[in-house]
mmCIF file of C-alpha atoms in Angstrom:
data_model
loop_
_atom_site.group_PDB
_atom_site.id
_atom_site.type_symbol
_atom_site.label_atom_id
_atom_site.label_comp_id
_atom_site.label_asym_id
_atom_site.label_seq_id
_atom_site.Cartn_x
_atom_site.Cartn_y
_atom_site.Cartn_z
ATOM 1 C CA MET B 608 -18.256 29.896 4.403
ATOM 2 C CA PRO B 609 -18.631 28.640 0.819
ATOM 3 C CA GLY B 610 -19.931 25.125 0.359
ATOM 4 C CA ARG B 611 -18.315 22.222 -1.430
ATOM 5 C CA ILE B 612 -18.108 22.263 -5.225
ATOM 6 C CA GLN B 613 -19.934 19.241 -6.604
ATOM 7 C CA SER B 614 -18.084 19.102 -9.926
ATOM 8 C CA ILE B 615 -14.721 18.885 -8.145
ATOM 9 C CA GLU B 616 -16.018 16.136 -5.873
ATOM 10 C CA ARG B 617 -17.209 14.211 -8.919
ATOM 11 C CA ALA B 618 -13.875 14.693 -10.686
ATOM 12 C CA ALA B 619 -12.048 13.412 -7.613
ATOM 13 C CA ALA B 620 -14.359 10.387 -7.485
ATOM 14 C CA ILE B 621 -13.603 9.600 -11.126
ATOM 15 C CA LEU B 622 -9.847 9.841 -10.525
ATOM 16 C CA ARG B 623 -10.074 7.506 -7.517
ATOM 17 C CA LEU B 624 -12.120 5.056 -9.546
ATOM 18 C CA LEU B 625 -9.623 5.086 -12.425
ATOM 19 C CA ALA B 626 -6.770 4.579 -9.949
ATOM 20 C CA SER B 627 -8.384 1.316 -8.861
ATOM 21 C CA GLY B 628 -8.679 -0.085 -12.409
ATOM 22 C CA ALA B 629 -5.303 -0.781 -14.042
ATOM 23 C CA ARG B 630 -6.850 -1.858 -17.363
ATOM 24 C CA GLY B 631 -8.881 1.318 -17.729
ATOM 25 C CA LEU B 632 -12.643 1.790 -17.573
ATOM 26 C CA SER B 633 -15.278 2.563 -20.175
ATOM 27 C CA LEU B 634 -17.602 5.561 -19.969
ATOM 28 C CA ALA B 635 -20.486 3.202 -19.170
ATOM 29 C CA GLU B 636 -18.555 1.577 -16.319
ATOM 30 C CA ILE B 637 -17.610 4.945 -14.838
ATOM 31 C CA SER B 638 -21.150 6.269 -15.172
ATOM 32 C CA ARG B 639 -22.648 3.158 -13.589
ATOM 33 C CA SER B 640 -20.108 2.886 -10.750
ATOM 34 C CA LEU B 641 -20.524 6.510 -9.657
ATOM 35 C CA GLU B 642 -24.217 6.765 -10.530
ATOM 36 C CA LEU B 643 -23.581 9.728 -12.820
ATOM 37 C CA PRO B 644 -25.412 10.546 -16.051
ATOM 38 C CA LYS B 645 -23.223 9.606 -19.014
ATOM 39 C CA GLY B 646 -23.237 13.194 -20.264
ATOM 40 C CA THR B 647 -21.988 14.493 -16.909
ATOM 41 C CA ALA B 648 -19.291 11.823 -16.658
ATOM 42 C CA LEU B 649 -18.163 12.473 -20.236
ATOM 43 C CA GLY B 650 -17.886 16.218 -19.645
ATOM 44 C CA ILE B 651 -15.721 15.709 -16.567
ATOM 45 C CA LEU B 652 -13.573 13.086 -18.330
ATOM 46 C CA ARG B 653 -12.963 15.397 -21.285
ATOM 47 C CA THR B 654 -11.910 18.202 -18.940
ATOM 48 C CA LEU B 655 -9.562 15.901 -17.021
ATOM 49 C CA GLN B 656 -8.212 14.650 -20.336
ATOM 50 C CA HIS B 657 -7.574 18.237 -21.478
ATOM 51 C CA VAL B 658 -5.415 18.998 -18.399
ATOM 52 C CA GLY B 659 -3.527 15.692 -18.665
ATOM 53 C CA PHE B 660 -4.998 13.935 -15.645
ATOM 54 C CA VAL B 661 -6.834 11.329 -17.749
ATOM 55 C CA GLU B 662 -6.062 9.677 -21.076
ATOM 56 C CA GLN B 663 -8.184 7.548 -23.397
ATOM 57 C CA ASP B 664 -7.010 4.391 -25.123
ATOM 58 C CA PRO B 665 -7.554 4.970 -28.873
ATOM 59 C CA GLU B 666 -8.429 1.315 -29.519
ATOM 60 C CA SER B 667 -10.649 0.319 -26.581
ATOM 61 C CA GLY B 668 -11.939 3.795 -25.759
ATOM 62 C CA HIS B 669 -11.280 3.067 -22.064
ATOM 63 C CA TYR B 670 -10.147 5.835 -19.772
ATOM 64 C CA ARG B 671 -7.159 5.627 -17.412
ATOM 65 C CA LEU B 672 -5.033 7.996 -15.339
ATOM 66 C CA GLY B 673 -2.784 10.268 -17.386
ATOM 67 C CA GLY B 674 0.797 11.378 -16.972
ATOM 68 C CA GLY B 675 -0.243 14.577 -15.218
ATOM 69 C CA MET B 676 -1.472 12.597 -12.218
ATOM 70 C CA LEU B 677 1.758 10.604 -12.085
ATOM 71 C CA SER B 678 3.725 13.837 -12.011
ATOM 72 C CA LEU B 679 1.668 15.208 -9.135
ATOM 73 C CA GLY B 680 1.947 11.964 -7.202
ATOM 74 C CA THR B 681 5.700 11.795 -7.705
ATOM 75 C CA ARG B 682 6.137 15.347 -6.427
ATOM 76 C CA TYR B 683 4.203 14.437 -3.268
ATOM 77 C CA LEU B 684 6.226 11.288 -2.726
ATOM 78 C CA ASP B 685 9.538 13.032 -3.411
ATOM 79 C CA GLY B 686 8.695 15.375 -0.558
ATOM 80 C CA ASN B 687 8.033 12.535 1.823
ATOM 81 C CA GLU B 688 10.851 12.415 4.375
ATOM 82 C CA LEU B 689 10.407 8.713 4.951
ATOM 83 C CA ARG B 690 10.895 7.882 1.285
ATOM 84 C CA THR B 691 13.864 10.240 0.941
ATOM 85 C CA ARG B 692 15.686 8.783 3.939
ATOM 86 C CA ALA B 693 14.897 5.192 2.938
ATOM 87 C CA LEU B 694 16.026 5.148 -0.711
ATOM 88 C CA ASN B 695 19.511 3.717 -0.213
ATOM 89 C CA TRP B 696 18.449 1.191 2.405
ATOM 90 C CA ALA B 697 15.611 -0.069 0.222
ATOM 91 C CA ASP B 698 18.059 -0.642 -2.638
ATOM 92 C CA THR B 699 20.387 -2.484 -0.277
ATOM 93 C CA LEU B 700 17.553 -4.675 0.982
ATOM 94 C CA ALA B 701 16.562 -5.590 -2.565
ATOM 95 C CA SER B 702 20.151 -6.595 -3.330
ATOM 96 C CA ARG B 703 20.559 -8.646 -0.145
ATOM 97 C CA SER B 704 17.197 -10.375 -0.307
ATOM 98 C CA GLY B 705 16.918 -10.791 -4.065
ATOM 99 C CA GLU B 706 13.248 -9.756 -3.738
ATOM 100 C CA SER B 707 11.148 -6.688 -4.450
ATOM 101 C CA VAL B 708 11.000 -4.123 -1.657
ATOM 102 C CA ARG B 709 8.127 -1.850 -0.668
ATOM 103 C CA ILE B 710 7.859 0.942 1.858
ATOM 104 C CA GLY B 711 4.396 1.877 3.049
ATOM 105 C CA THR B 712 2.699 4.341 5.360
ATOM 106 C CA LEU B 713 -0.760 4.589 6.869
ATOM 107 C CA HIS B 714 -3.260 6.423 4.657
ATOM 108 C CA LYS B 715 -6.962 6.401 5.489
ATOM 109 C CA ARG B 716 -6.691 2.985 7.141
ATOM 110 C CA GLN B 717 -4.896 1.479 4.193
ATOM 111 C CA VAL B 718 -1.256 1.006 3.251
ATOM 112 C CA LEU B 719 0.022 3.639 0.813
ATOM 113 C CA ILE B 720 3.114 2.397 -1.027
ATOM 114 C CA VAL B 721 5.522 5.360 -1.136
ATOM 115 C CA HIS B 722 8.544 3.521 -2.533
ATOM 116 C CA HIS B 723 9.074 0.322 -4.520
ATOM 117 C CA VAL B 724 12.308 -1.314 -5.631
ATOM 118 C CA PHE B 725 11.980 -4.017 -8.262
ATOM 119 C CA ARG B 726 13.286 -7.517 -7.685
ATOM 120 C CA PRO B 727 16.852 -7.488 -9.060
ATOM 121 C CA ASP B 728 16.317 -9.810 -12.007
ATOM 122 C CA SER B 729 15.051 -9.535 -15.561
ATOM 123 C CA SER B 730 11.432 -10.513 -14.871
ATOM 124 C CA ALA B 731 8.566 -8.228 -15.897
ATOM 125 C CA GLN B 732 7.332 -6.201 -12.920
ATOM 126 C CA THR B 733 4.826 -3.411 -12.282
ATOM 127 C CA LEU B 734 5.609 -0.304 -10.230
ATOM 128 C CA ASP B 735 3.441 -0.157 -7.100
ATOM 129 C CA VAL B 736 4.201 3.406 -5.972
ATOM 130 C CA GLY B 737 0.932 5.101 -5.056
ATOM 131 C CA THR B 738 -0.928 1.816 -4.703
ATOM 132 C CA LEU B 739 -3.261 1.355 -1.722
ATOM 133 C CA LEU B 740 -3.172 -2.079 -0.077
ATOM 134 C CA PRO B 741 -5.278 -3.568 2.742
ATOM 135 C CA LEU B 742 -3.843 -3.424 6.233
ATOM 136 C CA HIS B 743 -4.978 -6.853 7.386
ATOM 137 C CA ALA B 744 -3.724 -8.889 4.399
ATOM 138 C CA THR B 745 -0.188 -7.509 4.044
ATOM 139 C CA ALA B 746 2.909 -7.745 6.209
ATOM 140 C CA ILE B 747 3.442 -3.983 6.002
ATOM 141 C CA GLY B 748 -0.156 -3.467 7.091
ATOM 142 C CA LYS B 749 0.164 -5.852 10.012
ATOM 143 C CA ALA B 750 3.339 -4.078 11.137
ATOM 144 C CA LEU B 751 1.521 -0.750 11.043
ATOM 145 C CA MET B 752 -1.524 -2.137 12.867
ATOM 146 C CA ALA B 753 0.633 -3.679 15.585
ATOM 147 C CA PHE B 754 2.583 -0.539 16.412
ATOM 148 C CA ASP B 755 0.340 2.347 15.329
ATOM 149 C CA PRO B 756 -3.009 2.537 17.179
ATOM 150 C CA LEU B 757 -4.388 4.867 14.505
ATOM 151 C CA ALA B 758 -4.076 2.021 12.000
ATOM 152 C CA VAL B 759 -6.535 -0.235 13.788
ATOM 153 C CA PRO B 760 -10.069 0.307 12.404
ATOM 154 C CA ASP B 761 -12.923 0.850 14.816
ATOM 155 C CA GLU B 762 -14.979 -2.312 15.300
ATOM 156 C CA ASP B 763 -18.106 -0.348 16.182
ATOM 157 C CA PRO B 764 -19.879 1.155 13.162
ATOM 158 C CA ALA B 765 -21.547 3.663 15.455
ATOM 159 C CA THR B 766 -18.222 5.221 16.501
ATOM 160 C CA ALA B 767 -16.082 4.592 13.428
ATOM 161 C CA ASP B 768 -15.065 7.676 11.417
ATOM 162 C CA ASP B 769 -17.149 8.019 8.264
ATOM 163 C CA GLY B 770 -18.749 4.643 9.038
ATOM 164 C CA ASP B 771 -15.375 2.930 8.545
ATOM 165 C CA ALA B 772 -15.952 -0.095 10.761
ATOM 166 C CA LEU B 773 -13.656 -3.096 10.881
ATOM 167 C CA THR B 774 -14.071 -5.018 7.619
ATOM 168 C CA LEU B 775 -11.687 -7.877 6.902
ATOM 169 C CA THR B 776 -12.150 -8.516 3.208
ATOM 170 C CA SER B 777 -11.100 -11.917 1.912
ATOM 171 C CA PHE B 778 -8.649 -11.868 -1.017
ATOM 172 C CA THR B 779 -7.636 -15.535 -1.001
ATOM 173 C CA ARG B 780 -8.599 -18.631 0.975
ATOM 174 C CA HIS B 781 -5.721 -17.783 3.331
ATOM 175 C CA THR B 782 -6.798 -14.228 4.205
ATOM 176 C CA VAL B 783 -7.459 -13.702 7.910
ATOM 177 C CA THR B 784 -11.064 -12.531 8.273
ATOM 178 C CA SER B 785 -11.538 -13.186 11.988
ATOM 179 C CA PRO B 786 -10.929 -10.128 14.218
ATOM 180 C CA ALA B 787 -9.825 -12.422 17.073
ATOM 181 C CA THR B 788 -7.286 -14.192 14.872
ATOM 182 C CA LEU B 789 -5.985 -10.902 13.526
ATOM 183 C CA GLU B 790 -5.593 -9.502 17.032
ATOM 184 C CA GLN B 791 -3.601 -12.576 18.054
ATOM 185 C CA GLN B 792 -1.352 -12.057 15.033
ATOM 186 C CA LEU B 793 -0.791 -8.436 16.040
ATOM 187 C CA VAL B 794 0.204 -9.533 19.553
ATOM 188 C CA GLU B 795 2.800 -11.833 17.987
ATOM 189 C CA VAL B 796 4.035 -9.012 15.767
ATOM 190 C CA ARG B 797 4.492 -6.731 18.765
ATOM 191 C CA ASP B 798 6.388 -9.491 20.587
ATOM 192 C CA SER B 799 8.694 -10.344 17.678
ATOM 193 C CA GLY B 800 9.112 -6.895 16.146
ATOM 194 C CA TRP B 801 8.266 -8.015 12.591
ATOM 195 C CA ALA B 802 5.288 -9.254 10.583
ATOM 196 C CA TRP B 803 4.633 -11.663 7.750
ATOM 197 C CA GLU B 804 1.771 -13.110 5.750
ATOM 198 C CA VAL B 805 1.517 -16.185 3.562
ATOM 199 C CA GLU B 806 -0.709 -15.969 0.469
ATOM 200 C CA GLU B 807 -3.211 -13.698 2.228
ATOM 201 C CA LEU B 808 -3.253 -11.065 -0.510
ATOM 202 C CA VAL B 809 -2.004 -13.008 -3.542
ATOM 203 C CA GLU B 810 -1.894 -16.776 -4.007
ATOM 204 C CA GLY B 811 1.675 -18.032 -4.120
ATOM 205 C CA GLU B 812 3.225 -14.905 -2.585
ATOM 206 C CA VAL B 813 4.654 -14.116 0.843
ATOM 207 C CA SER B 814 5.572 -10.793 2.417
ATOM 208 C CA ILE B 815 7.743 -9.924 5.421
ATOM 209 C CA ALA B 816 7.918 -6.452 6.996
ATOM 210 C CA ALA B 817 9.180 -4.484 9.990
ATOM 211 C CA PRO B 818 8.149 -1.093 11.398
ATOM 212 C CA ILE B 819 10.046 2.148 10.838
ATOM 213 C CA ARG B 820 10.111 4.689 13.691
ATOM 214 C CA ASP B 821 10.978 8.368 13.799
ATOM 215 C CA ARG B 822 12.947 10.342 16.394
ATOM 216 C CA ARG B 823 9.921 10.377 18.717
ATOM 217 C CA GLY B 824 9.739 6.593 18.665
ATOM 218 C CA VAL B 825 6.481 6.786 16.686
ATOM 219 C CA THR B 826 5.882 4.198 13.954
ATOM 220 C CA VAL B 827 5.677 6.190 10.708
ATOM 221 C CA GLY B 828 5.841 3.366 8.179
ATOM 222 C CA ALA B 829 7.123 -0.099 7.439
ATOM 223 C CA ILE B 830 9.484 -1.719 4.966
ATOM 224 C CA GLY B 831 9.132 -5.206 3.594
ATOM 225 C CA VAL B 832 9.974 -7.736 0.921
ATOM 226 C CA ARG B 833 7.527 -9.681 -1.213
ATOM 227 C CA GLY B 834 8.190 -12.790 -3.258
ATOM 228 C CA ALA B 835 7.251 -16.337 -4.140
ATOM 229 C CA VAL B 836 6.281 -18.605 -1.269
ATOM 230 C CA GLU B 837 8.939 -21.170 -2.216
ATOM 231 C CA ARG B 838 11.660 -18.523 -1.769
ATOM 232 C CA LEU B 839 10.465 -16.823 1.416
ATOM 233 C CA ALA B 840 8.932 -19.707 3.359
ATOM 234 C CA SER B 841 10.080 -23.204 4.283
ATOM 235 C CA SER B 842 8.233 -26.426 3.476
ATOM 236 C CA GLU B 843 7.008 -26.351 7.103
ATOM 237 C CA GLY B 844 5.344 -23.000 6.493
ATOM 238 C CA LYS B 845 7.887 -20.978 8.478
ATOM 239 C CA PRO B 846 9.456 -17.723 7.293
ATOM 240 C CA ASP B 847 13.021 -17.616 6.010
ATOM 241 C CA MET B 848 14.716 -16.111 9.072
ATOM 242 C CA GLU B 849 17.647 -14.828 7.035
ATOM 243 C CA GLN B 850 15.183 -12.720 5.042
ATOM 244 C CA VAL B 851 13.567 -11.582 8.289
ATOM 245 C CA SER B 852 16.966 -10.392 9.520
ATOM 246 C CA TYR B 853 17.540 -8.445 6.284
ATOM 247 C CA VAL B 854 14.181 -6.695 6.654
ATOM 248 C CA ARG B 855 14.712 -5.849 10.317
ATOM 249 C CA ASP B 856 18.208 -4.508 9.596
ATOM 250 C CA ALA B 857 16.788 -2.210 6.905
ATOM 251 C CA ALA B 858 13.982 -0.977 9.201
ATOM 252 C CA ARG B 859 16.486 -0.209 11.969
ATOM 253 C CA ALA B 860 18.789 1.613 9.556
ATOM 254 C CA ILE B 861 15.974 3.813 8.228
ATOM 255 C CA SER B 862 14.798 4.493 11.775
ATOM 256 C CA ARG B 863 18.324 5.681 12.638
ATOM 257 C CA GLU B 864 18.191 7.962 9.580
ATOM 258 C CA LEU B 865 15.005 9.438 11.059
ATOM 259 C CA GLY B 866 16.726 10.117 14.372
ATOM 260 C CA VAL B 867 16.097 6.983 16.427
ATOM 261 C CA THR B 868 18.895 6.094 18.839
ATOM 262 C CA PRO B 869 20.532 2.801 17.761
ATOM 263 C CA TYR B 870 19.291 -0.247 19.649
#
């Protein structure tokens, strides 16, 4: 059997790195981050630029993902049954809640956003489709962790796949970084059927989510709203239950689209 091709692995590493930096990265930053000689990194970048997967800002010289990658990603997402079945219900949820709506699935122990509906107002917003978010600091992630055993990282580095042991990174002072506390939250999510987080990923923001199941009863994703804490939480720190009901209604509707018997 032929072995792996190093140049393709390096190109993939560069694309992943650029995907994580919205402002773009310089050649020096890419070279240093991936421990590649500048000449090697430049050659790969120029090739990726030639095929449209990377573009270079003419003023800063920084590299970022090109339109060719967006096209490939959109084709993948358009073929995703979950996204296809959820489009109308996500729009409805955005209208009812007045907040932005995201649908996510499990991808390599992270949340992959497969659909995003902007908040229905005139504010400037950024499309999150294709973004990877942490499981433990998002409501969608907590919903996935509570109902999908494959979403829970292995706590033992010796048995975790690819050394992917449980790591609860802190994003704000509110992020849950205690495995015991997280597990208690997941118990509550399983009991209530929905999840939420308050300023765990972004200061001043709250998210609420509920699981989506397919015809087998398997959790295949989650749908949720995200917005300002003053709109989605009370002064006592409790979630807006009307918003919770909107999210749960949308999750049930999508689950029915996927073949789940109404409940």
